[in-house]
Structures are given as C-alpha cells and as structure tokens.
mmCIF file of C-alpha atoms in Angstrom:
data_model
loop_
_atom_site.group_PDB
_atom_site.id
_atom_site.type_symbol
_atom_site.label_atom_id
_atom_site.label_comp_id
_atom_site.label_asym_id
_atom_site.label_seq_id
_atom_site.Cartn_x
_atom_site.Cartn_y
_atom_site.Cartn_z
ATOM 1 C CA MET A 1 -16.935 30.040 43.370
ATOM 2 C CA LEU A 2 -13.661 30.393 41.431
ATOM 3 C CA TYR A 3 -10.477 30.080 43.432
ATOM 4 C CA SER A 4 -8.989 33.432 44.335
ATOM 5 C CA LEU A 5 -5.649 34.571 42.952
ATOM 6 C CA ILE A 6 -4.509 35.048 46.536
ATOM 7 C CA SER A 7 -5.239 31.421 47.382
ATOM 8 C CA LEU A 8 -3.653 30.183 44.182
ATOM 9 C CA GLY A 9 -0.674 32.391 44.833
ATOM 10 C CA LEU A 10 -0.090 30.701 48.165
ATOM 11 C CA THR A 11 0.145 27.346 46.473
ATOM 12 C CA LEU A 12 2.353 28.692 43.692
ATOM 13 C CA THR A 13 4.666 30.164 46.293
ATOM 14 C CA ALA A 14 5.044 26.723 47.853
ATOM 15 C CA VAL A 15 5.795 25.284 44.391
ATOM 16 C CA THR A 16 8.440 27.824 43.502
ATOM 17 C CA GLY A 17 9.963 27.703 46.966
ATOM 18 C CA VAL A 18 10.249 31.504 47.138
ATOM 19 C CA LEU A 19 9.369 31.579 50.830
ATOM 20 C CA ALA A 20 10.526 28.066 51.682
ATOM 21 C CA LYS A 21 13.091 27.917 54.471
ATOM 22 C CA THR A 22 13.511 24.150 54.365
ATOM 23 C CA SER A 23 14.679 22.534 51.132
ATOM 24 C CA TYR A 24 14.353 18.801 50.551
ATOM 25 C CA ASP A 25 16.045 18.896 47.157
ATOM 26 C CA GLY A 26 18.136 15.769 46.803
ATOM 27 C CA ALA A 27 16.981 14.395 50.152
ATOM 28 C CA GLN A 28 15.704 10.828 50.301
ATOM 29 C CA ALA A 29 12.900 9.153 52.223
ATOM 30 C CA VAL A 30 14.055 5.627 53.027
ATOM 31 C CA ARG A 31 12.629 2.596 54.787
ATOM 32 C CA VAL A 32 14.945 0.398 56.847
ATOM 33 C CA ALA A 33 13.919 -3.034 58.111
ATOM 34 C CA VAL A 34 14.715 -3.481 61.807
ATOM 35 C CA GLY A 35 15.371 -6.830 63.434
ATOM 36 C CA ASP A 36 15.681 -7.737 67.093
ATOM 37 C CA ASP A 37 18.748 -5.557 67.594
ATOM 38 C CA VAL A 38 17.811 -1.889 67.212
ATOM 39 C CA VAL A 39 21.157 -0.509 68.378
ATOM 40 C CA PRO A 40 22.986 -0.385 65.009
ATOM 41 C CA LEU A 41 20.214 1.656 63.367
ATOM 42 C CA MET A 42 19.784 3.821 66.440
ATOM 43 C CA LYS A 43 23.484 4.709 66.279
ATOM 44 C CA ILE A 44 23.133 5.696 62.615
ATOM 45 C CA ILE A 45 20.090 7.851 63.344
ATOM 46 C CA ASP A 46 21.919 9.568 66.191
ATOM 47 C CA LYS A 47 25.157 10.001 64.259
ATOM 48 C CA LEU A 48 23.437 11.640 61.290
ATOM 49 C CA SER A 49 20.639 13.361 63.320
ATOM 50 C CA LEU A 50 17.984 11.920 61.017
ATOM 51 C CA ALA A 51 14.300 12.815 61.222
ATOM 52 C CA SER A 52 11.873 9.902 61.216
ATOM 53 C CA TRP A 53 8.462 9.618 59.614
ATOM 54 C CA LYS A 54 7.502 6.559 61.593
ATOM 55 C CA GLY A 55 8.949 3.654 63.523
ATOM 56 C CA VAL A 56 11.081 5.641 65.991
ATOM 57 C CA GLY A 57 9.808 6.455 69.467
ATOM 58 C CA PRO A 58 10.123 9.827 71.212
ATOM 59 C CA ASN A 59 13.199 8.463 73.000
ATOM 60 C CA GLY A 60 14.919 7.918 69.652
ATOM 61 C CA VAL A 61 14.694 4.145 69.841
ATOM 62 C CA PRO A 62 13.521 2.319 66.677
ATOM 63 C CA ARG A 63 10.783 -0.246 67.054
ATOM 64 C CA ALA A 64 12.176 -3.767 66.901
ATOM 65 C CA ASN A 65 11.067 -6.140 64.160
ATOM 66 C CA GLY A 66 9.389 -3.427 62.149
ATOM 67 C CA ASN A 67 10.211 -0.775 59.611
ATOM 68 C CA VAL A 68 11.650 2.669 60.223
ATOM 69 C CA ASP A 69 10.985 5.444 57.696
ATOM 70 C CA LEU A 70 13.643 8.151 57.702
ATOM 71 C CA VAL A 71 14.425 11.393 55.906
ATOM 72 C CA VAL A 72 18.065 11.609 54.834
ATOM 73 C CA PRO A 73 19.277 15.103 53.816
ATOM 74 C CA ALA A 74 20.999 15.335 50.466
ATOM 75 C CA LYS A 75 24.420 16.001 51.982
ATOM 76 C CA LYS A 76 24.146 12.873 54.152
ATOM 77 C CA VAL A 77 22.832 10.386 51.557
ATOM 78 C CA ALA A 78 26.259 8.961 50.653
ATOM 79 C CA GLU A 79 27.279 8.519 54.295
ATOM 80 C CA PHE A 80 23.930 6.982 55.206
ATOM 81 C CA THR A 81 24.144 4.519 52.316
ATOM 82 C CA ALA A 82 27.576 3.427 53.479
ATOM 83 C CA LEU A 83 26.496 3.065 57.102
ATOM 84 C CA VAL A 84 23.445 0.908 56.340
ATOM 85 C CA ASP A 85 25.408 -1.416 54.093
ATOM 86 C CA GLY A 86 24.231 -4.913 54.985
ATOM 87 C CA MET A 87 20.867 -3.753 56.298
ATOM 88 C CA GLU A 88 17.677 -4.239 54.323
ATOM 89 C CA PHE A 89 16.388 -0.887 53.122
ATOM 90 C CA GLU A 90 14.536 0.707 50.230
ATOM 91 C CA VAL A 91 14.289 4.234 48.895
ATOM 92 C CA MET A 92 10.726 5.554 48.847
ATOM 93 C CA HIS A 93 11.523 9.028 47.507
ATOM 94 C CA GLU A 94 14.722 9.258 45.485
ATOM 95 C CA ASP A 95 14.474 13.053 45.560
ATOM 96 C CA LEU A 96 12.054 14.233 48.215
ATOM 97 C CA GLY A 97 12.211 17.813 46.985
ATOM 98 C CA ALA A 98 11.154 16.724 43.505
ATOM 99 C CA SER A 99 8.274 14.695 44.961
ATOM 100 C CA ILE A 100 7.061 17.704 46.947
ATOM 101 C CA SER A 101 7.274 19.936 43.867
ATOM 102 C CA ALA A 102 5.365 17.374 41.800
ATOM 103 C CA GLU A 103 2.646 17.202 44.459
ATOM 104 C CA GLU A 104 2.233 20.977 44.396
ATOM 105 C CA GLU A 105 2.436 21.299 40.613
ATOM 106 C CA GLU A 106 -0.182 18.618 40.128
ATOM 107 C CA SER A 107 -2.483 20.406 42.564
ATOM 108 C CA VAL A 108 -2.067 23.707 40.685
ATOM 109 C CA SER A 109 -2.926 21.908 37.448
ATOM 110 C CA PHE A 110 -6.048 20.379 38.971
ATOM 111 C CA LYS A 111 -7.100 23.663 40.555
ATOM 112 C CA SER A 112 -6.871 25.622 37.331
ATOM 113 C CA SER A 113 -9.780 23.611 35.925
ATOM 114 C CA ALA A 114 -11.838 23.326 39.129
ATOM 115 C CA ALA A 115 -15.202 25.027 38.751
ATOM 116 C CA ALA A 116 -16.599 25.357 42.253
ATOM 117 C CA ALA A 117 -15.478 24.968 45.841
ATOM 118 C CA VAL A 118 -18.357 22.583 46.572
ATOM 119 C CA ASP A 119 -17.987 20.455 43.446
ATOM 120 C CA VAL A 120 -16.373 17.006 43.582
ATOM 121 C CA THR A 121 -13.471 18.365 41.518
ATOM 122 C CA TYR A 122 -12.331 20.107 44.686
ATOM 123 C CA PHE A 123 -11.021 16.708 45.775
ATOM 124 C CA ASN A 124 -8.670 16.417 42.812
ATOM 125 C CA ALA A 125 -6.124 18.704 44.445
ATOM 126 C CA TYR A 126 -4.557 19.885 47.656
ATOM 127 C CA HIS A 127 -5.395 23.441 48.633
ATOM 128 C CA ALA A 128 -4.113 26.525 50.385
ATOM 129 C CA TYR A 129 -5.616 27.235 53.793
ATOM 130 C CA ALA A 130 -7.816 30.036 52.421
ATOM 131 C CA ASP A 131 -9.393 27.574 49.991
ATOM 132 C CA HIS A 132 -10.304 25.213 52.831
ATOM 133 C CA LEU A 133 -12.142 28.023 54.583
ATOM 134 C CA THR A 134 -13.890 28.961 51.333
ATOM 135 C CA PHE A 135 -14.921 25.343 50.843
ATOM 136 C CA LEU A 136 -16.536 25.148 54.285
ATOM 137 C CA ARG A 137 -18.324 28.477 53.929
ATOM 138 C CA ASP A 138 -19.599 27.688 50.445
ATOM 139 C CA LEU A 139 -20.756 24.247 51.551
ATOM 140 C CA GLN A 140 -22.643 25.722 54.490
ATOM 141 C CA ALA A 141 -24.172 28.429 52.294
ATOM 142 C CA GLN A 142 -25.506 25.752 49.990
ATOM 143 C CA TYR A 143 -27.364 24.087 52.895
ATOM 144 C CA PRO A 144 -28.153 26.968 55.268
ATOM 145 C CA THR A 145 -31.183 25.397 56.938
ATOM 146 C CA ARG A 146 -29.378 22.344 58.257
ATOM 147 C CA SER A 147 -25.791 23.489 58.835
ATOM 148 C CA GLU A 148 -23.672 26.214 60.403
ATOM 149 C CA ILE A 149 -20.033 27.228 60.562
ATOM 150 C CA VAL A 150 -18.589 26.690 64.036
ATOM 151 C CA THR A 151 -15.263 27.407 65.712
ATOM 152 C CA ALA A 152 -13.490 25.558 68.516
ATOM 153 C CA GLY A 153 -11.420 28.407 69.871
ATOM 154 C CA ASN A 154 -8.366 29.839 68.133
ATOM 155 C CA SER A 155 -4.940 28.578 67.190
ATOM 156 C CA ASN A 156 -1.845 29.920 68.893
ATOM 157 C CA GLY A 157 -1.498 32.341 65.975
ATOM 158 C CA GLY A 158 -5.073 33.570 66.347
ATOM 159 C CA ARG A 159 -6.672 31.611 63.503
ATOM 160 C CA PRO A 160 -10.168 30.319 64.338
ATOM 161 C CA ILE A 161 -10.301 26.516 64.432
ATOM 162 C CA THR A 162 -13.088 26.301 61.891
ATOM 163 C CA GLY A 163 -15.513 23.475 61.278
ATOM 164 C CA ILE A 164 -18.997 22.752 60.006
ATOM 165 C CA HIS A 165 -21.910 21.511 62.087
ATOM 166 C CA PHE A 166 -24.826 19.857 60.284
ATOM 167 C CA TYR A 167 -27.826 18.146 61.735
ATOM 168 C CA GLY A 168 -30.721 17.252 59.417
ATOM 169 C CA THR A 169 -34.214 17.923 60.680
ATOM 170 C CA ALA A 170 -33.142 19.284 64.080
ATOM 171 C CA ALA A 171 -30.004 20.045 66.072
ATOM 172 C CA GLY A 172 -29.120 18.723 69.517
ATOM 173 C CA LYS A 173 -28.773 14.986 68.836
ATOM 174 C CA PRO A 174 -25.816 12.798 69.888
ATOM 175 C CA ALA A 175 -22.632 14.194 68.355
ATOM 176 C CA VAL A 176 -20.241 12.737 65.798
ATOM 177 C CA VAL A 177 -16.935 14.641 65.932
ATOM 178 C CA LEU A 178 -14.083 14.414 63.415
ATOM 179 C CA HIS A 179 -10.673 16.121 63.615
ATOM 180 C CA GLY A 180 -8.343 16.436 60.615
ATOM 181 C CA ASN A 181 -4.839 17.837 60.177
ATOM 182 C CA VAL A 182 -3.892 17.591 63.819
ATOM 183 C CA HIS A 183 -0.411 17.041 62.427
ATOM 184 C CA ALA A 184 0.296 19.745 59.896
ATOM 185 C CA ARG A 185 2.022 17.706 57.176
ATOM 186 C CA GLU A 186 -0.791 15.147 56.902
ATOM 187 C CA TRP A 187 -2.590 16.953 54.081
ATOM 188 C CA ILE A 188 -4.717 13.988 53.025
ATOM 189 C CA THR A 189 -6.530 14.102 56.383
ATOM 190 C CA GLY A 190 -8.122 17.523 55.884
ATOM 191 C CA MET A 191 -9.215 16.613 52.373
ATOM 192 C CA THR A 192 -10.759 13.321 53.474
ATOM 193 C CA THR A 193 -12.510 14.929 56.426
ATOM 194 C CA GLU A 194 -14.006 17.555 54.105
ATOM 195 C CA TYR A 195 -15.170 14.853 51.715
ATOM 196 C CA LEU A 196 -17.166 13.150 54.478
ATOM 197 C CA ALA A 197 -18.953 16.432 55.230
ATOM 198 C CA TRP A 198 -19.494 17.151 51.531
ATOM 199 C CA TYR A 199 -20.886 13.694 50.808
ATOM 200 C CA LEU A 200 -23.360 13.672 53.682
ATOM 201 C CA LEU A 201 -24.657 17.157 52.964
ATOM 202 C CA THR A 202 -24.894 16.845 49.172
ATOM 203 C CA ASN A 203 -26.638 13.462 49.331
ATOM 204 C CA TYR A 204 -29.030 14.262 52.169
ATOM 205 C CA ALA A 205 -31.947 15.051 49.862
ATOM 206 C CA SER A 206 -31.419 12.163 47.436
ATOM 207 C CA SER A 207 -30.361 9.249 49.662
ATOM 208 C CA SER A 208 -32.652 7.843 52.324
ATOM 209 C CA GLU A 209 -29.654 6.210 53.981
ATOM 210 C CA VAL A 210 -27.675 9.441 54.196
ATOM 211 C CA LYS A 211 -30.770 11.258 55.418
ATOM 212 C CA SER A 212 -31.141 8.702 58.197
ATOM 213 C CA PHE A 213 -27.539 9.315 59.297
ATOM 214 C CA VAL A 214 -27.849 13.085 59.393
ATOM 215 C CA ASP A 215 -31.272 12.972 61.052
ATOM 216 C CA LYS A 216 -29.895 10.622 63.724
ATOM 217 C CA TYR A 217 -26.731 12.510 64.682
ATOM 218 C CA ASP A 218 -25.272 16.005 64.809
ATOM 219 C CA PHE A 219 -21.998 16.087 62.859
ATOM 220 C CA TYR A 220 -19.153 18.382 63.909
ATOM 221 C CA ILE A 221 -16.382 18.201 61.336
ATOM 222 C CA PHE A 222 -13.135 20.151 61.766
ATOM 223 C CA PRO A 223 -10.863 19.535 58.758
ATOM 224 C CA ILE A 224 -7.834 21.509 60.002
ATOM 225 C CA VAL A 225 -7.455 21.757 63.778
ATOM 226 C CA ASN A 226 -3.797 22.840 63.546
ATOM 227 C CA PRO A 227 -4.110 25.780 61.116
ATOM 228 C CA ASP A 228 -0.838 27.480 62.083
ATOM 229 C CA GLY A 229 1.145 24.342 61.435
ATOM 230 C CA PHE A 230 -0.761 23.660 58.226
ATOM 231 C CA VAL A 231 -0.037 27.124 56.844
ATOM 232 C CA TYR A 232 3.607 26.675 57.803
ATOM 233 C CA THR A 233 3.777 23.493 55.698
ATOM 234 C CA GLN A 234 2.744 25.585 52.694
ATOM 235 C CA THR A 235 5.101 28.499 53.234
ATOM 236 C CA ASN A 236 8.149 27.191 55.085
ATOM 237 C CA ASP A 237 8.434 23.444 55.655
ATOM 238 C CA ARG A 238 6.237 20.862 53.921
ATOM 239 C CA LEU A 239 7.072 18.241 56.558
ATOM 240 C CA TRP A 240 6.298 20.314 59.679
ATOM 241 C CA ARG A 241 4.252 18.325 62.243
ATOM 242 C CA LYS A 242 3.558 20.375 65.392
ATOM 243 C CA ASN A 243 1.753 23.613 66.137
ATOM 244 C CA ARG A 244 3.727 26.888 66.160
ATOM 245 C CA GLN A 245 3.768 27.667 69.872
ATOM 246 C CA THR A 246 6.938 28.863 71.564
ATOM 247 C CA THR A 247 8.434 27.333 74.694
ATOM 248 C CA PRO A 248 10.250 29.422 77.319
ATOM 249 C CA ASN A 249 14.035 28.992 77.329
ATOM 250 C CA SER A 250 14.027 27.082 74.042
ATOM 251 C CA SER A 251 14.584 28.188 70.458
ATOM 252 C CA CYS A 252 12.564 25.214 69.198
ATOM 253 C CA ILE A 253 8.971 25.799 68.152
ATOM 254 C CA GLY A 254 5.830 23.770 68.534
ATOM 255 C CA ARG A 255 3.935 21.246 70.601
ATOM 256 C CA ASP A 256 2.514 17.982 69.345
ATOM 257 C CA VAL A 257 -1.180 18.705 69.822
ATOM 258 C CA ASN A 258 -1.880 14.967 69.958
ATOM 259 C CA ARG A 259 0.497 14.399 72.888
ATOM 260 C CA ASN A 260 -0.897 17.293 74.910
ATOM 261 C CA TRP A 261 -4.373 16.157 75.997
ATOM 262 C CA PRO A 262 -4.670 16.137 79.807
ATOM 263 C CA PHE A 263 -5.240 12.422 80.347
ATOM 264 C CA GLN A 264 -2.308 10.104 81.132
ATOM 265 C CA TRP A 265 -0.111 12.978 79.920
ATOM 266 C CA ALA A 266 2.593 12.300 82.500
ATOM 267 C CA VAL A 267 3.094 8.626 81.615
ATOM 268 C CA THR A 268 6.634 8.141 80.325
ATOM 269 C CA GLY A 269 7.529 6.619 76.977
ATOM 270 C CA GLY A 270 4.718 7.900 74.788
ATOM 271 C CA ALA A 271 5.867 11.466 74.122
ATOM 272 C CA SER A 272 8.929 13.666 74.441
ATOM 273 C CA THR A 273 9.824 16.316 77.004
ATOM 274 C CA ASP A 274 12.276 17.888 74.519
ATOM 275 C CA PRO A 275 10.832 21.009 72.791
ATOM 276 C CA CYS A 276 12.904 20.154 69.708
ATOM 277 C CA ASN A 277 11.349 16.700 69.351
ATOM 278 C CA GLU A 278 8.419 16.191 66.983
ATOM 279 C CA THR A 279 6.418 14.501 69.747
ATOM 280 C CA PHE A 280 7.019 17.259 72.326
ATOM 281 C CA LYS A 281 4.183 16.937 74.819
ATOM 282 C CA GLY A 282 4.305 20.535 76.076
ATOM 283 C CA ARG A 283 5.357 21.995 79.379
ATOM 284 C CA ALA A 284 2.102 21.043 81.080
ATOM 285 C CA ALA A 285 -0.905 18.894 80.279
ATOM 286 C CA GLY A 286 -3.274 20.717 77.941
ATOM 287 C CA ASP A 287 -1.063 23.774 77.475
ATOM 288 C CA ALA A 288 -1.214 23.760 73.667
ATOM 289 C CA THR A 289 -3.438 26.652 72.609
ATOM 290 C CA GLU A 290 -5.329 24.509 70.096
ATOM 291 C CA ASN A 291 -5.884 21.817 72.700
ATOM 292 C CA VAL A 292 -7.658 24.276 74.979
ATOM 293 C CA GLY A 293 -10.213 25.207 72.321
ATOM 294 C CA LEU A 294 -10.797 21.659 71.108
ATOM 295 C CA ARG A 295 -11.096 20.319 74.635
ATOM 296 C CA ASN A 296 -13.590 22.977 75.699
ATOM 297 C CA TYR A 297 -15.691 22.411 72.597
ATOM 298 C CA ILE A 298 -15.899 18.653 73.063
ATOM 299 C CA SER A 299 -16.588 19.066 76.780
ATOM 300 C CA THR A 300 -19.555 21.287 75.962
ATOM 301 C CA LEU A 301 -20.899 18.760 73.472
ATOM 302 C CA ALA A 302 -20.456 15.946 75.961
ATOM 303 C CA ALA A 303 -22.405 17.855 78.610
ATOM 304 C CA LYS A 304 -25.227 18.977 76.306
ATOM 305 C CA GLN A 305 -25.845 16.098 73.937
ATOM 306 C CA LYS A 306 -23.208 13.404 74.512
ATOM 307 C CA VAL A 307 -20.543 12.350 72.037
ATOM 308 C CA GLN A 308 -21.533 9.210 70.161
ATOM 309 C CA LEU A 309 -18.464 8.941 67.948
ATOM 310 C CA PHE A 310 -15.055 10.631 67.812
ATOM 311 C CA ILE A 311 -12.472 9.975 65.107
ATOM 312 C CA ASP A 312 -9.046 11.591 65.015
ATOM 313 C CA ILE A 313 -7.899 11.425 61.387
ATOM 314 C CA HIS A 314 -4.191 11.017 60.648
ATOM 315 C CA SER A 315 -1.804 9.645 58.030
ATOM 316 C CA TYR A 316 -0.029 7.445 57.131
ATOM 317 C CA SER A 317 0.018 3.647 57.788
ATOM 318 C CA GLN A 318 -3.506 2.348 56.953
ATOM 319 C CA LEU A 319 -4.607 1.613 60.504
ATOM 320 C CA PHE A 320 -7.938 1.884 62.310
ATOM 321 C CA MET A 321 -7.248 2.062 66.014
ATOM 322 C CA THR A 322 -8.964 2.125 69.379
ATOM 323 C CA PRO A 323 -7.967 3.271 72.879
ATOM 324 C CA TYR A 324 -5.543 3.180 74.504
ATOM 325 C CA GLY A 325 -2.358 4.857 73.391
ATOM 326 C CA TYR A 326 -0.850 5.420 76.831
ATOM 327 C CA SER A 327 -0.730 1.723 77.756
ATOM 328 C CA CYS A 328 -0.330 -1.528 75.842
ATOM 329 C CA SER A 329 -2.114 -3.485 78.567
ATOM 330 C CA ALA A 330 -5.079 -1.268 79.491
ATOM 331 C CA LEU A 331 -8.243 -1.732 77.431
ATOM 332 C CA ALA A 332 -11.365 0.389 77.134
ATOM 333 C CA THR A 333 -14.377 -0.890 79.032
ATOM 334 C CA ASN A 334 -16.216 -1.407 75.723
ATOM 335 C CA ASN A 335 -13.189 -2.880 73.989
ATOM 336 C CA ALA A 336 -15.098 -5.835 72.519
ATOM 337 C CA ALA A 337 -17.549 -3.507 70.774
ATOM 338 C CA LEU A 338 -14.733 -1.233 69.596
ATOM 339 C CA GLN A 339 -12.761 -4.127 68.101
ATOM 340 C CA SER A 340 -15.856 -5.455 66.360
ATOM 341 C CA LEU A 341 -16.554 -2.067 64.815
ATOM 342 C CA ALA A 342 -12.900 -1.598 63.900
ATOM 343 C CA ARG A 343 -12.792 -4.974 62.168
ATOM 344 C CA GLY A 344 -15.946 -4.168 60.198
ATOM 345 C CA THR A 345 -14.635 -0.719 59.272
ATOM 346 C CA ALA A 346 -11.380 -2.161 57.959
ATOM 347 C CA SER A 347 -13.313 -4.689 55.884
ATOM 348 C CA ALA A 348 -15.600 -1.994 54.473
ATOM 349 C CA ILE A 349 -12.607 0.101 53.439
ATOM 350 C CA GLN A 350 -10.902 -2.873 51.819
ATOM 351 C CA ALA A 351 -14.022 -3.768 49.823
ATOM 352 C CA VAL A 352 -13.706 -0.579 47.721
ATOM 353 C CA TYR A 353 -10.212 -0.817 46.201
ATOM 354 C CA GLY A 354 -8.579 -3.622 48.162
ATOM 355 C CA THR A 355 -6.741 -1.236 50.493
ATOM 356 C CA VAL A 356 -5.793 -3.226 53.587
ATOM 357 C CA TYR A 357 -6.130 -1.654 57.031
ATOM 358 C CA GLU A 358 -4.922 -3.223 60.254
ATOM 359 C CA TYR A 359 -6.903 -2.577 63.409
ATOM 360 C CA GLY A 360 -6.515 -2.766 67.176
ATOM 361 C CA PRO A 361 -5.559 -0.653 70.209
ATOM 362 C CA ILE A 362 -3.191 2.240 69.462
ATOM 363 C CA CYS A 363 -0.312 1.187 71.715
ATOM 364 C CA SER A 364 -0.057 -2.399 70.483
ATOM 365 C CA THR A 365 -0.904 -1.583 66.856
ATOM 366 C CA ILE A 366 1.427 1.335 66.128
ATOM 367 C CA TYR A 367 3.263 2.631 69.241
ATOM 368 C CA GLN A 368 2.759 4.077 72.697
ATOM 369 C CA ALA A 369 1.255 7.572 72.575
ATOM 370 C CA THR A 370 0.483 9.486 75.756
ATOM 371 C CA GLY A 371 -1.717 12.548 76.024
ATOM 372 C CA SER A 372 -3.675 11.499 72.936
ATOM 373 C CA SER A 373 -7.059 12.836 71.939
ATOM 374 C CA VAL A 374 -8.683 9.427 71.705
ATOM 375 C CA ASP A 375 -7.734 8.459 75.256
ATOM 376 C CA TRP A 376 -9.012 11.795 76.618
ATOM 377 C CA VAL A 377 -12.256 11.738 74.639
ATOM 378 C CA ASN A 378 -12.866 8.136 75.675
ATOM 379 C CA ASP A 379 -12.276 8.515 79.412
ATOM 380 C CA ILE A 380 -12.922 12.192 80.174
ATOM 381 C CA ALA A 381 -15.551 13.226 77.610
ATOM 382 C CA LYS A 382 -17.063 9.722 77.871
ATOM 383 C CA ALA A 383 -17.687 9.312 74.145
ATOM 384 C CA LYS A 384 -19.363 6.022 73.366
ATOM 385 C CA TYR A 385 -17.013 5.138 70.489
ATOM 386 C CA THR A 386 -13.557 6.594 69.878
ATOM 387 C CA PHE A 387 -11.081 5.792 67.105
ATOM 388 C CA THR A 388 -7.927 7.011 65.406
ATOM 389 C CA ILE A 389 -7.474 6.328 61.706
ATOM 390 C CA GLU A 390 -4.180 6.458 59.820
ATOM 391 C CA LEU A 391 -5.036 6.938 56.146
ATOM 392 C CA ARG A 392 -3.083 5.917 53.043
ATOM 393 C CA ASP A 393 -0.492 4.777 52.385
ATOM 394 C CA THR A 394 1.902 2.336 54.057
ATOM 395 C CA GLY A 395 5.016 4.217 53.047
ATOM 396 C CA ARG A 396 5.524 4.293 49.291
ATOM 397 C CA TYR A 397 4.580 7.967 49.325
ATOM 398 C CA GLY A 398 4.119 8.548 53.054
ATOM 399 C CA PHE A 399 3.156 12.124 53.829
ATOM 400 C CA ILE A 400 3.632 13.173 50.191
ATOM 401 C CA LEU A 401 0.583 11.308 48.906
ATOM 402 C CA PRO A 402 -0.102 12.316 45.271
ATOM 403 C CA PRO A 403 -3.258 14.357 44.563
ATOM 404 C CA ALA A 404 -4.522 11.534 42.344
ATOM 405 C CA GLN A 405 -5.020 9.473 45.523
ATOM 406 C CA ILE A 406 -7.143 12.049 47.365
ATOM 407 C CA LEU A 407 -10.493 11.006 45.968
ATOM 408 C CA PRO A 408 -9.870 7.232 46.151
ATOM 409 C CA THR A 409 -8.766 7.673 49.771
ATOM 410 C CA ALA A 410 -11.893 9.694 50.544
ATOM 411 C CA LEU A 411 -14.210 7.229 48.794
ATOM 412 C CA GLU A 412 -12.938 4.186 50.656
ATOM 413 C CA THR A 413 -12.848 6.077 53.952
ATOM 414 C CA TYR A 414 -16.484 7.029 53.518
ATOM 415 C CA GLN A 415 -17.390 3.352 53.260
ATOM 416 C CA GLY A 416 -15.658 2.693 56.555
ATOM 417 C CA PHE A 417 -17.432 5.690 58.082
ATOM 418 C CA ARG A 418 -20.718 4.409 56.663
ATOM 419 C CA TYR A 419 -20.137 1.056 58.352
ATOM 420 C CA LEU A 420 -19.785 2.797 61.697
ATOM 421 C CA LEU A 421 -22.935 4.860 61.184
ATOM 422 C CA LEU A 422 -24.875 1.737 60.264
ATOM 423 C CA ASN A 423 -23.597 -0.424 63.108
ATOM 424 C CA MET A 424 -23.079 1.813 66.139
ATOM 425 C CA VAL A 425 -25.585 1.370 68.935
ATOM 426 C CA LEU A 426 -27.030 4.530 70.459
#
C-alpha cells in the first residue's frame, strides 16, 4: 500500500515546523563527565533549568562518576559553556534543531520511494502515527489465518493502544509480550518492535526455526503504547517523553507511564512527585490511562495462558536489564537465570555489528526506577522472564537516532531476541 498524503503530510509538518511549539534551533545536546562531587554540575543544571536526557535522577541530582546528557537551549549555550569551564564535556548535537530536521527530511526521502507498508523498506524511515497503524493492519491482512489486530485499552486521548497478536498453528500458548514507545521521543523503539513482528510473520513459512518460535508461543507486540505522546512528538515537541494526561491543580501535562505501575510505586527516589518533572509518577499508583489498559491486558494473559516473556523496549544507552528498578539490593527469585539470558542476549547482539550492550539489574545498571513495568510484570503478573532493553546508541545521537540506523538496530536486536527464544525454558 502506498503511503497516504495525509500521513506524509504529518511528517512534512514536523519537518517544516509549522505546528511545532518547541524549537530546538541552535540548542545543543551535551555530555558532561561527573566525578565524585556532583554539586557543581547540579548547581549549573538548577541555575539554567536544563533538561536532561540521562544521568540525572528525578530529584535533580546527577549520578556520580558517570555521564550526564543535557539539552542546553540556544540562548543559554554561551552561559553554560562558561559555567562548565574546567569540566570534561563534549557536544553531541551542535544544533539540535538541525539534527531533528535532518532526521525528518531523511525519513521523507526514504518514504517517497517506499513501495509497501509490509516491505523491508518500511524500516528505512521513521513514520507518522497513521503509517504505524497501516503497517500493522497490512501485516495482519497478509497473514490473516495466524494473526489478529488487538487493542489494550485506549490512551488518555482516546486512541486505541494497538498491537498485533500472532500464534502459528493455534492460539492460547504461553505469551511473549513486547511494548514499544512507552516514552514518546524514543522513536527507534516502535520501529524495532515492528521489525520483530514483521520478521517472525514473513519468515514463518520459509524458516523452520521461526516456525518453531511462533508455534511455541503467542506473540503480543504493541509498537506504540503511548500514542498521544508519540503524536505530540511529531506535531509539537520532538523530545516529549510522557503521556498527555492532565493533573488537577497543575498546568504541567503528562505522567511517565513507566513510573506509574502499581508495584513499589510509593518507594522514594525512583520517580518524581512533581507533575512538571519528566519522571512524574502520577497522583496515584496506576492512574495513567494507558497503564490501566496495558495492565488489564497483561493480567488477562497471565490468567489465561501465562506470560513467558515480557520486554519493555526503550532507548537509548545499549543496556539489557532485569528486575528490579525499585531497589538496588533486591533481586528476582530467578535472578541467576535472568542474568544468564541477559549475558547471552548481549553477546548475540554484539555478534552482528559489534554493538556492545551492558547487562544487569535495572537499579544498579542504569538508575533507580520505581513503578516500572518490568517490576510489576515480574512480581504481579508472574511472568517467567522479564527484561528492559535500552536500544542504540550510547549518546552520540541519543534520542535523535538517524533513520540509517533503524534497520541495523532492528537486525541486531532480532538476534538478541532469537537468543531468548532459543534458550528460555518453558
């Protein structure tokens, strides 16, 4: 199916900035090395009210002995440069607005020559939300006897949280569940999640190995579980993270859907209680509209057929992580098996292009994160294996990963996914 003018128009609008409310023209994305003393950088972040991509906790404290990735608005670049004099830092995006425009323009160029929504050329470009829905529907229509379109409730804005369920010879087997684009700006996650579905379905008839995977498990793949936020990244703010839900008595919008799951939600330190913060946990556990639908859907699967594997797909950092996020000392009861699988997955990914992934529990590997999907799915839904992956890269491009890296990211991720499917024990 050819891409519609409406869908293409959405992308072109993002390129031209006609509807954009947030401009990153002249802004910089920078990485600052942090030593033992985090106070000097914390003071700079507070003074300039800088947004962070990674390395800063919900309390505004940078992580010691690591790197902090920050967005510096154009009007604050000179002051920031003066303030960090003497600190080790590098500029990742000299002009963030130009990088965003290049990302969009390259996608439009790729799309203009794409022939079909279910062809591999789909993965040469990022797409408007309508195109993602078309992709799923066209993919399901191509394999109607072993797949179906499913929804896990609606977003806060009323958009169905749409996925594809496929199952081989018969439905009702242990479930493999994947979530993409939980955080709106992480565009590579939806594309990679769709590639995994596309590869398994299109190779079912020709590969005995793929057939064995799909005949063994039911796959439930949801490429964009935060559709309101995702659409907002294309029309208003490319770097938006949260959903688009309002909070009483606050002008700030959005909850972090991955800090809202009702397990260890109240633990301090792993999320923010400030509605203006990007890791805002919500007013109550599980009160994000999207969380309600996702939680109910997984609960139903767990009761009917059990969840064998759950992966929450994020970017960026190149990490493959296990429970828990809420605590750096607690470990899952099957931690030894999880670490073994994580190690093998990281090795399988690296074998493709040499891309190095670190692995380990969320809290000790990246940072404390309370109310996370992986912790809830592990302990409440009782999935046998639960993981969070942070896809490419480690910061050169960050959230603005060029379209040319979509397919390589998807290819190497499939090999890690394949390792899990080959080595998990039912």
